[in-house]
PDB file of C-alpha atoms in Angstrom:
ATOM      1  CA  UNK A   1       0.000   0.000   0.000  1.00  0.00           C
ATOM      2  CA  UNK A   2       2.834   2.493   0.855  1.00  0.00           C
ATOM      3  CA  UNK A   3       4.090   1.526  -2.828  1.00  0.00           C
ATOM      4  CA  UNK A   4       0.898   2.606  -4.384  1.00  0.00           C
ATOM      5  CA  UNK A   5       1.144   5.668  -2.369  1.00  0.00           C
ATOM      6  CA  UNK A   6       4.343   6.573  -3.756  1.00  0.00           C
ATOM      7  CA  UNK A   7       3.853   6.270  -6.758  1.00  0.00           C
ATOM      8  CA  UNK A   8       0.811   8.338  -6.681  1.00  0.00           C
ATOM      9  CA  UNK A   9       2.405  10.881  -5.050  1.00  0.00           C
ATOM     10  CA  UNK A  10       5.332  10.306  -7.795  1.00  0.00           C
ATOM     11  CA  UNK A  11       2.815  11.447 -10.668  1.00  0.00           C
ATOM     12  CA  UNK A  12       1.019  13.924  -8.989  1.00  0.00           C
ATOM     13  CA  UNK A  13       4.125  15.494  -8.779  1.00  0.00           C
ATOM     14  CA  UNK A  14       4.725  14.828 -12.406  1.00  0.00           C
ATOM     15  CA  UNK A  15       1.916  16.173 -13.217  1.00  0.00           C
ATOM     16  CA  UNK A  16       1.810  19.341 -11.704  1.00  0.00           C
ATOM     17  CA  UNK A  17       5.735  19.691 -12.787  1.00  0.00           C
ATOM     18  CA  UNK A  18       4.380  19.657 -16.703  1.00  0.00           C
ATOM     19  CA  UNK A  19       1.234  22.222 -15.934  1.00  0.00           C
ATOM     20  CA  UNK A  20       3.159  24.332 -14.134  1.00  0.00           C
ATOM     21  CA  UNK A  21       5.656  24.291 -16.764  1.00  0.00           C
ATOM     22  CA  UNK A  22       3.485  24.581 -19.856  1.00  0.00           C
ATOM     23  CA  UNK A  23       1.387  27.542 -17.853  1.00  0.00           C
ATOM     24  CA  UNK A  24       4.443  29.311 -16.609  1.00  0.00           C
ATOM     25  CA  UNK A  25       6.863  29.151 -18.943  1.00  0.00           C
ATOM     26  CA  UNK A  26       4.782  30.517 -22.021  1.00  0.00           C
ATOM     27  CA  UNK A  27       3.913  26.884 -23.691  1.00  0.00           C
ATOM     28  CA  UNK A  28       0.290  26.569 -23.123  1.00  0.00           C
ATOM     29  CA  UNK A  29      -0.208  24.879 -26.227  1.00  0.00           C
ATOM     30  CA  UNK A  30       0.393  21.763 -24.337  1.00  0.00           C
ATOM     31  CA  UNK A  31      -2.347  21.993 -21.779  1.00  0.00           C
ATOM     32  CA  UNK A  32      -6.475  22.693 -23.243  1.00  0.00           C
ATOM     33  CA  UNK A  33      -8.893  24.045 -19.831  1.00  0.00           C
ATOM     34  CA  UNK A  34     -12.325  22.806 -20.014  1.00  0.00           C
ATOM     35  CA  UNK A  35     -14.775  24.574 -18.415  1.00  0.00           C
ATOM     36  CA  UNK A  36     -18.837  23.785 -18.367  1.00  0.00           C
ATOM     37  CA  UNK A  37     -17.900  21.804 -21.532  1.00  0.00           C
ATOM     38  CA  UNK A  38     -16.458  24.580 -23.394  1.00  0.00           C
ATOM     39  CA  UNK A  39     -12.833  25.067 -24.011  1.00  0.00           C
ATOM     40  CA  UNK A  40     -11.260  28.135 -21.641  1.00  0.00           C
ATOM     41  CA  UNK A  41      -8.302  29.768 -23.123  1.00  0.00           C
ATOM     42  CA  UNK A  42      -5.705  30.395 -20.477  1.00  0.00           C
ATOM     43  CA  UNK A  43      -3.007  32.365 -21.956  1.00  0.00           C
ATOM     44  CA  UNK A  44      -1.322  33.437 -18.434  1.00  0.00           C
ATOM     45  CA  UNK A  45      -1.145  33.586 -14.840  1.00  0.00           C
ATOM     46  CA  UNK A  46      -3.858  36.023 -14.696  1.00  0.00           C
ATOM     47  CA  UNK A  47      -5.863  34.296 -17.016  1.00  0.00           C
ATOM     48  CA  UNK A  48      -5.555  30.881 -14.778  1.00  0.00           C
ATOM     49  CA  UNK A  49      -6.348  32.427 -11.704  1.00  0.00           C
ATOM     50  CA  UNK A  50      -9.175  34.334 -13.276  1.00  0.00           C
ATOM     51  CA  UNK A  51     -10.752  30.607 -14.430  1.00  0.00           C
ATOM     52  CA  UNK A  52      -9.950  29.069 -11.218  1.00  0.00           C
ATOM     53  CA  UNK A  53     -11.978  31.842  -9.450  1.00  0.00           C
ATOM     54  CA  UNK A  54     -14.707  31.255 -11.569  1.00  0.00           C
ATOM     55  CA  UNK A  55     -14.597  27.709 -10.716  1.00  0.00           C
ATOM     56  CA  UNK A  56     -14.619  27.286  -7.490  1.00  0.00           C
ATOM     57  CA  UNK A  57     -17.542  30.512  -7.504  1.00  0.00           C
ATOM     58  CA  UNK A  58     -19.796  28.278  -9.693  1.00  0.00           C
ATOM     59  CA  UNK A  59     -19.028  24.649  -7.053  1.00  0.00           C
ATOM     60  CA  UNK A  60     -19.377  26.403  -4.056  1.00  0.00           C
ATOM     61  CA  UNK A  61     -21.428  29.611  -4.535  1.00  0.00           C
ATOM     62  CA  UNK A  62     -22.374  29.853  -0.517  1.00  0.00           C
ATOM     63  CA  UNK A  63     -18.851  29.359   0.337  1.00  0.00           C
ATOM     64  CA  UNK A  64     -17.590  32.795   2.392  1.00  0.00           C
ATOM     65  CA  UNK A  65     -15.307  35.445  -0.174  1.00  0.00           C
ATOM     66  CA  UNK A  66     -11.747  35.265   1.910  1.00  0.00           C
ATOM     67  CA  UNK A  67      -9.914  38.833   1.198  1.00  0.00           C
ATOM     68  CA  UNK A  68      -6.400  38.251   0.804  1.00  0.00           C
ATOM     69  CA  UNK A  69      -5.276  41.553   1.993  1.00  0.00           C
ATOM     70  CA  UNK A  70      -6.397  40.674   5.458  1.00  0.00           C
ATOM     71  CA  UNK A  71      -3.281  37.953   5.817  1.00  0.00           C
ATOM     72  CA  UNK A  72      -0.730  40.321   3.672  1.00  0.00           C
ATOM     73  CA  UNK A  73       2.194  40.557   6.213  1.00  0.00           C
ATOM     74  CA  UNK A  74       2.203  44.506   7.469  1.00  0.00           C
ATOM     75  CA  UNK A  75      -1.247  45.222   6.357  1.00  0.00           C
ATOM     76  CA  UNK A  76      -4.657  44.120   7.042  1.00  0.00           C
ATOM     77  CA  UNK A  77      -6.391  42.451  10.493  1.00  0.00           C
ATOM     78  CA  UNK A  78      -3.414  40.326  11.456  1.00  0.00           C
ATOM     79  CA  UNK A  79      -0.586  42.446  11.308  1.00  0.00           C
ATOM     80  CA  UNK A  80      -3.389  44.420  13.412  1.00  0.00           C
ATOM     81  CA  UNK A  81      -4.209  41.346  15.841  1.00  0.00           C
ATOM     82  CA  UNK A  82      -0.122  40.697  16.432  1.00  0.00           C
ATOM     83  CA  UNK A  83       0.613  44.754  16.870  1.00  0.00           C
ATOM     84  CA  UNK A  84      -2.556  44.719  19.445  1.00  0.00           C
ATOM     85  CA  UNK A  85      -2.513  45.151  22.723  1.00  0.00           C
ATOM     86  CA  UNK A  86      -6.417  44.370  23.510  1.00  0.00           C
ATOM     87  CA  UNK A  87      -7.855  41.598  24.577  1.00  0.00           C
ATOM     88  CA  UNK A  88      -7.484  39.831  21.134  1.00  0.00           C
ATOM     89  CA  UNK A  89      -3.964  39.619  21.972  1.00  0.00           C
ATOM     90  CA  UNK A  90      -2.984  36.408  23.207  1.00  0.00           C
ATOM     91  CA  UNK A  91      -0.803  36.986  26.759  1.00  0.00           C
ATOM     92  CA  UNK A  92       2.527  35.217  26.539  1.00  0.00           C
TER      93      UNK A  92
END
């Protein structure tokens, strides 16, 4: 069973060597995106993170929006939380 699980992990890794290659590296002839049974062109990061957005929006539309600037390191609520010194400051 560990076997198995090796090798899985072995072409997972594979795998996401040769997408992250074709995406990243300006090849994306290599790799087609299929979304809602219609082919997405991807021609960039942007692009890619645009059509994952869309995505995960369209599987789980109740799911709560996370903000990314709140967990940017010296901005947002917890570079606020860790400069605190209220009671949502954990005493050391």
């Amino acid at each position: 069973m560990r076997e198995l699980r090796k090798i899985q992990q072995h072409h997972a890794a594979l795998l996401d060597h040769f997408i992250h290659e074709a995406l990243f590296t300006g090849n994306t002839k290599q790799v087609r995106w299929f979304h809602a049974g219609k082919e997405q062109s991807v021609k960039n990061v942007r692009s890619f993170n645009r059509l994952l957005s869309t995505v995960v929006q369209e599987a789980y539309p109740s799911a709560p929006i996370f903000r990314n600037e709140l967990i940017q390191p010296g901005k947002g609520l917890i570079n606020g939380l860790h400069r605190s010194e209220g009671p949502l400051r954990p005493r050391l």
